[in-house]
Short mmCIF file of C-alpha atoms in Angstrom, two decimals:
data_model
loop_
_atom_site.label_atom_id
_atom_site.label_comp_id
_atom_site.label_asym_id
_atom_site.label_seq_id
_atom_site.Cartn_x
_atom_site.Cartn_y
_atom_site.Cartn_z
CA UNK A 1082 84.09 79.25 80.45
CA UNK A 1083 86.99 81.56 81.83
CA UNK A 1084 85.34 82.19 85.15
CA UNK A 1085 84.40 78.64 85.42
CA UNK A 1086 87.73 77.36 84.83
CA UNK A 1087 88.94 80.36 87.06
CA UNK A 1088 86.65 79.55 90.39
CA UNK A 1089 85.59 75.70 89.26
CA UNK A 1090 82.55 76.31 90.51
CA UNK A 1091 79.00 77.38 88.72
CA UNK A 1092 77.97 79.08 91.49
CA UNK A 1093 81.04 81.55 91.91
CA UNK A 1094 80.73 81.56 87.84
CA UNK A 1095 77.77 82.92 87.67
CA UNK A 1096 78.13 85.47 90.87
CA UNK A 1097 79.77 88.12 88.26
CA UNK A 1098 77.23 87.48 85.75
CA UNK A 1099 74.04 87.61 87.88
CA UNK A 1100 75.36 90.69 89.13
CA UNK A 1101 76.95 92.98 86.24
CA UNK A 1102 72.69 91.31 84.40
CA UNK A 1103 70.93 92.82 87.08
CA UNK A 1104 73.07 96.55 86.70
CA UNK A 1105 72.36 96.01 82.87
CA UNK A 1106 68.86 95.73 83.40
CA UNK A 1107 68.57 98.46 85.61
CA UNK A 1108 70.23 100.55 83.60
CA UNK A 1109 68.24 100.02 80.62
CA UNK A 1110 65.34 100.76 82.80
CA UNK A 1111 67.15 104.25 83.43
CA UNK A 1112 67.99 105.02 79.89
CA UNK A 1113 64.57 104.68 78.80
CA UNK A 1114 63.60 107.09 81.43
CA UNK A 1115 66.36 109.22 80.42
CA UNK A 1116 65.19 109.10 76.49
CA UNK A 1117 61.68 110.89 77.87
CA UNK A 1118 63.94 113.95 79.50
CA UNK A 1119 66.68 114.44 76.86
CA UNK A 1120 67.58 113.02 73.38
CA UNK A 1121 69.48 110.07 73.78
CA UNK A 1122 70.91 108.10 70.61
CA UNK A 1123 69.80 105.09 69.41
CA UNK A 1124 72.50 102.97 70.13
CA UNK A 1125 73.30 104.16 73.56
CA UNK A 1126 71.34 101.13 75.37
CA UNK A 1127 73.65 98.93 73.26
CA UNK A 1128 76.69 100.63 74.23
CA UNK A 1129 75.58 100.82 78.04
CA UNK A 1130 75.04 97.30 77.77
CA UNK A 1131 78.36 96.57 76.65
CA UNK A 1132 80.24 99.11 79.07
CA UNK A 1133 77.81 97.23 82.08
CA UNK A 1134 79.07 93.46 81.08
CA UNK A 1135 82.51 94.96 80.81
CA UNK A 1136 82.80 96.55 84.33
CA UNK A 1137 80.22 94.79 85.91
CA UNK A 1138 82.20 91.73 85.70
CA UNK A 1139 84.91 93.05 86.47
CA UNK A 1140 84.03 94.79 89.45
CA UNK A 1141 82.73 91.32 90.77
CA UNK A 1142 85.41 89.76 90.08
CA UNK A 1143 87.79 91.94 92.29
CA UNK A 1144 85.11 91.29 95.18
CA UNK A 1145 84.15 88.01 95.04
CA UNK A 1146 88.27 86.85 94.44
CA UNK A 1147 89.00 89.24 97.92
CA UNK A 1148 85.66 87.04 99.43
CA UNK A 1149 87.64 83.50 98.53
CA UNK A 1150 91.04 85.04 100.00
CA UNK A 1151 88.83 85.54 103.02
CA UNK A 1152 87.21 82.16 103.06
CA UNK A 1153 90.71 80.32 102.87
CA UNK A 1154 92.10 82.52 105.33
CA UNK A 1155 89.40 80.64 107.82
CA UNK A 1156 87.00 83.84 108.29
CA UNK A 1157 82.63 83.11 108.52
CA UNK A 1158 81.25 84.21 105.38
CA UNK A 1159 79.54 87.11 106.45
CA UNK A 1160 83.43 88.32 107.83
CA UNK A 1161 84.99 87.58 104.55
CA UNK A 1162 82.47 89.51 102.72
CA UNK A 1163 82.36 92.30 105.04
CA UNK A 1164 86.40 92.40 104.09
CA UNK A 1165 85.89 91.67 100.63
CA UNK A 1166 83.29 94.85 100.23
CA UNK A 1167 85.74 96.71 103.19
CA UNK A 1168 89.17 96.37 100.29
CA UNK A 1169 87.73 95.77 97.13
CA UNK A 1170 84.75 97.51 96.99
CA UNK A 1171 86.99 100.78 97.96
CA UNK A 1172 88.38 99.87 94.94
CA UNK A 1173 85.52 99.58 92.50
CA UNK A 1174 84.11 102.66 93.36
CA UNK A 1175 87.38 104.38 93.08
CA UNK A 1176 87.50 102.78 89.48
CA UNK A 1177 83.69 103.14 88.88
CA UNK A 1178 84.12 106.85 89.62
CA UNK A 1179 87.08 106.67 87.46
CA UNK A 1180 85.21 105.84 84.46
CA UNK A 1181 82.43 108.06 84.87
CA UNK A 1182 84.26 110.81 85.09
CA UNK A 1183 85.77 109.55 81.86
CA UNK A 1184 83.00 108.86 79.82
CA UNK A 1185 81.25 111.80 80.79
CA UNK A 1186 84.24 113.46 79.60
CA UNK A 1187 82.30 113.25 76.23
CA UNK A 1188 80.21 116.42 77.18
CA UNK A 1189 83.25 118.83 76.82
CA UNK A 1190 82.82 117.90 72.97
CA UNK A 1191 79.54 120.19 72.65
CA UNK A 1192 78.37 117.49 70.25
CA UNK A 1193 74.48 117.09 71.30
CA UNK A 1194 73.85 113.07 70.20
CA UNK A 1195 76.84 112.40 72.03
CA UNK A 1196 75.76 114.23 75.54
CA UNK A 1197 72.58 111.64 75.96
CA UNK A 1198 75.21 109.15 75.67
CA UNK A 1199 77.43 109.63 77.74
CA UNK A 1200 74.73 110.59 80.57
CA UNK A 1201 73.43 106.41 79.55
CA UNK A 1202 76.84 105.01 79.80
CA UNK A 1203 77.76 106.96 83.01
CA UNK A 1204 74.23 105.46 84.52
CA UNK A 1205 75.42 101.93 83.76
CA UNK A 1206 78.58 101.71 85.63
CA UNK A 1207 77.35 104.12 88.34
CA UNK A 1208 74.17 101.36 88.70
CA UNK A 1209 76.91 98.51 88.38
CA UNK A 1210 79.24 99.69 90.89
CA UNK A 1211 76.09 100.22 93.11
CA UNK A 1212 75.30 96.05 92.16
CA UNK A 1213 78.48 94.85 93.21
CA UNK A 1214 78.69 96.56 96.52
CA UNK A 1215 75.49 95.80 97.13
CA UNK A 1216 73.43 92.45 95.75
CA UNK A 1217 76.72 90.81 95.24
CA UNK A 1218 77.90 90.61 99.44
CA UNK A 1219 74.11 89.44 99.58
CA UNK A 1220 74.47 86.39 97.50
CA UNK A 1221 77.98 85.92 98.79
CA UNK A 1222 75.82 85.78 101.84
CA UNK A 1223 73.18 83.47 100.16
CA UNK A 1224 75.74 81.26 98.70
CA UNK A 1225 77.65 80.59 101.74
CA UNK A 1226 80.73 77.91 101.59
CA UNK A 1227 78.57 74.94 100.43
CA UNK A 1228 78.96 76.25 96.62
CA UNK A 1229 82.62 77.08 96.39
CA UNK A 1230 84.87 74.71 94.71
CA UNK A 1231 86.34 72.38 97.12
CA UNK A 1232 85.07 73.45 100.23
CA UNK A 1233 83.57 70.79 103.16
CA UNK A 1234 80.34 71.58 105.37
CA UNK A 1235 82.20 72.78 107.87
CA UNK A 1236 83.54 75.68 105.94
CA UNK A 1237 86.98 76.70 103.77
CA UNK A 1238 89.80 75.62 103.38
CA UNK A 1239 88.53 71.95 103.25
CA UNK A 1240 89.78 69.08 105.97
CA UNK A 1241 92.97 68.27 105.58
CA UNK A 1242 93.53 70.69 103.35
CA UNK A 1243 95.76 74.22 103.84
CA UNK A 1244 94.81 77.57 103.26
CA UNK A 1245 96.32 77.31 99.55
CA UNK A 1246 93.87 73.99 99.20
CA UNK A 1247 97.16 72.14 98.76
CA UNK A 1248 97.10 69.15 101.37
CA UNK A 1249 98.05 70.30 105.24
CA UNK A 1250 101.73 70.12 106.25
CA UNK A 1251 102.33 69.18 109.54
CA UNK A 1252 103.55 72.23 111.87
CA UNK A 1253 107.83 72.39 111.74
CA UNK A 1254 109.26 71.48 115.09
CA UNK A 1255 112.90 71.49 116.22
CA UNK A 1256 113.14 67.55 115.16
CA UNK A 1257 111.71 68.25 111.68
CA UNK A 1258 113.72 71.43 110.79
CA UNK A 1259 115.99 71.36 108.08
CA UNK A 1260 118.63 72.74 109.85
CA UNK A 1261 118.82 70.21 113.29
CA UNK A 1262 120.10 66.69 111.93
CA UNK A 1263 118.09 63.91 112.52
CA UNK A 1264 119.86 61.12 115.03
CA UNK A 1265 118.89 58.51 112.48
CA UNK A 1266 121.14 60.41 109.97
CA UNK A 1267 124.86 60.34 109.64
CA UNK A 1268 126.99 62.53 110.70
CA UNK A 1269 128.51 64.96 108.55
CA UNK A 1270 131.90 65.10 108.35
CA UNK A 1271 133.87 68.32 109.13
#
């Protein structure tokens, strides 16, 4: 409902989504490999689920907001999500690599249960990150401007409309200016 009311569109809604699913579902697909190699607790699918939502949302968000930007600013898709990937995704991975680094943290502990976990969790946002600087400039790509909230055929920012989606202002010339009086006006006196 946030992202919705956020982007007022289902399509951008359910960019984040679709994305930060398909890095859960991958991940799980890794953890269950993992569990054959090394001893991996019970609830450390759960957790890497949770941790995946969390980021992988997150992550798309950052990208697909910078994509939008890009859109407004009057750039083709496939330049605004070039941009959006170029800045943002710079970004996730710096903050993806950030939290790895944190969570696997948890193997300076010397606790055994807890090493299997944090190997899991650090999968999940290292599979994520992958997800949203990959499949998510895709269906940015497969999306196009026809989905986004507001936006004509022809592309973003609508007709008539400026790059803030508020309606065009005509360009400020010397006769419109604040500062020239008008000769319909009076004159002021001194």
């Amino acid at each position: 409902m946030v992202l919705f009311l956020a982007f007022g569109s289902l399509a951008a809604t359910l960019l984040p989504i679709v994305t930060a699913l398909a890095a859960v579902g991958t991940a799980a697909a890794g953890i269950s490999l993992l569990g054959h190699v090394m001893t991996v607790a019970d609830f450390a699918p759960m957790l890497g689920t949770l941790i995946g939502l969390g980021v992988g949302i997150d992550y798309a968000l950052f990208i697909v907001t910078r994509h939008r930007k890009g859109l407004r600013a009057g750039l083709s898709v496939q330049e605004s999500a070039e941009r959006a990937v170029a800045v943002s995704g710079r970004a996730v991975v710096f903050a993806g690599a950030t939290v790895c680094i944190a969570l696997l943290g948890m193997l300076t502990l010397r606790l055994g249960f807890l090493n299997g976990v944090a190997l899991a969790a650090s999968l999940t946002v290292v599979l994520t990150v992958a997800a949203s600087v990959t499949l998510l400039p895709a269906l940015l790509g497969v999306i196009g401007t026809r989905r986004w909230a507001g936006a004509s055929a022809a592309g973003w920012p609508p007709r008539g409309r400026g790059p803030t989606g508020a309606p065009a202002r005509p360009p400020a010339g010397p006769a419109s200016s604040p500062a020239t009086p008008s000769s319909s006006a009076p004159p002021r006196p001194p």
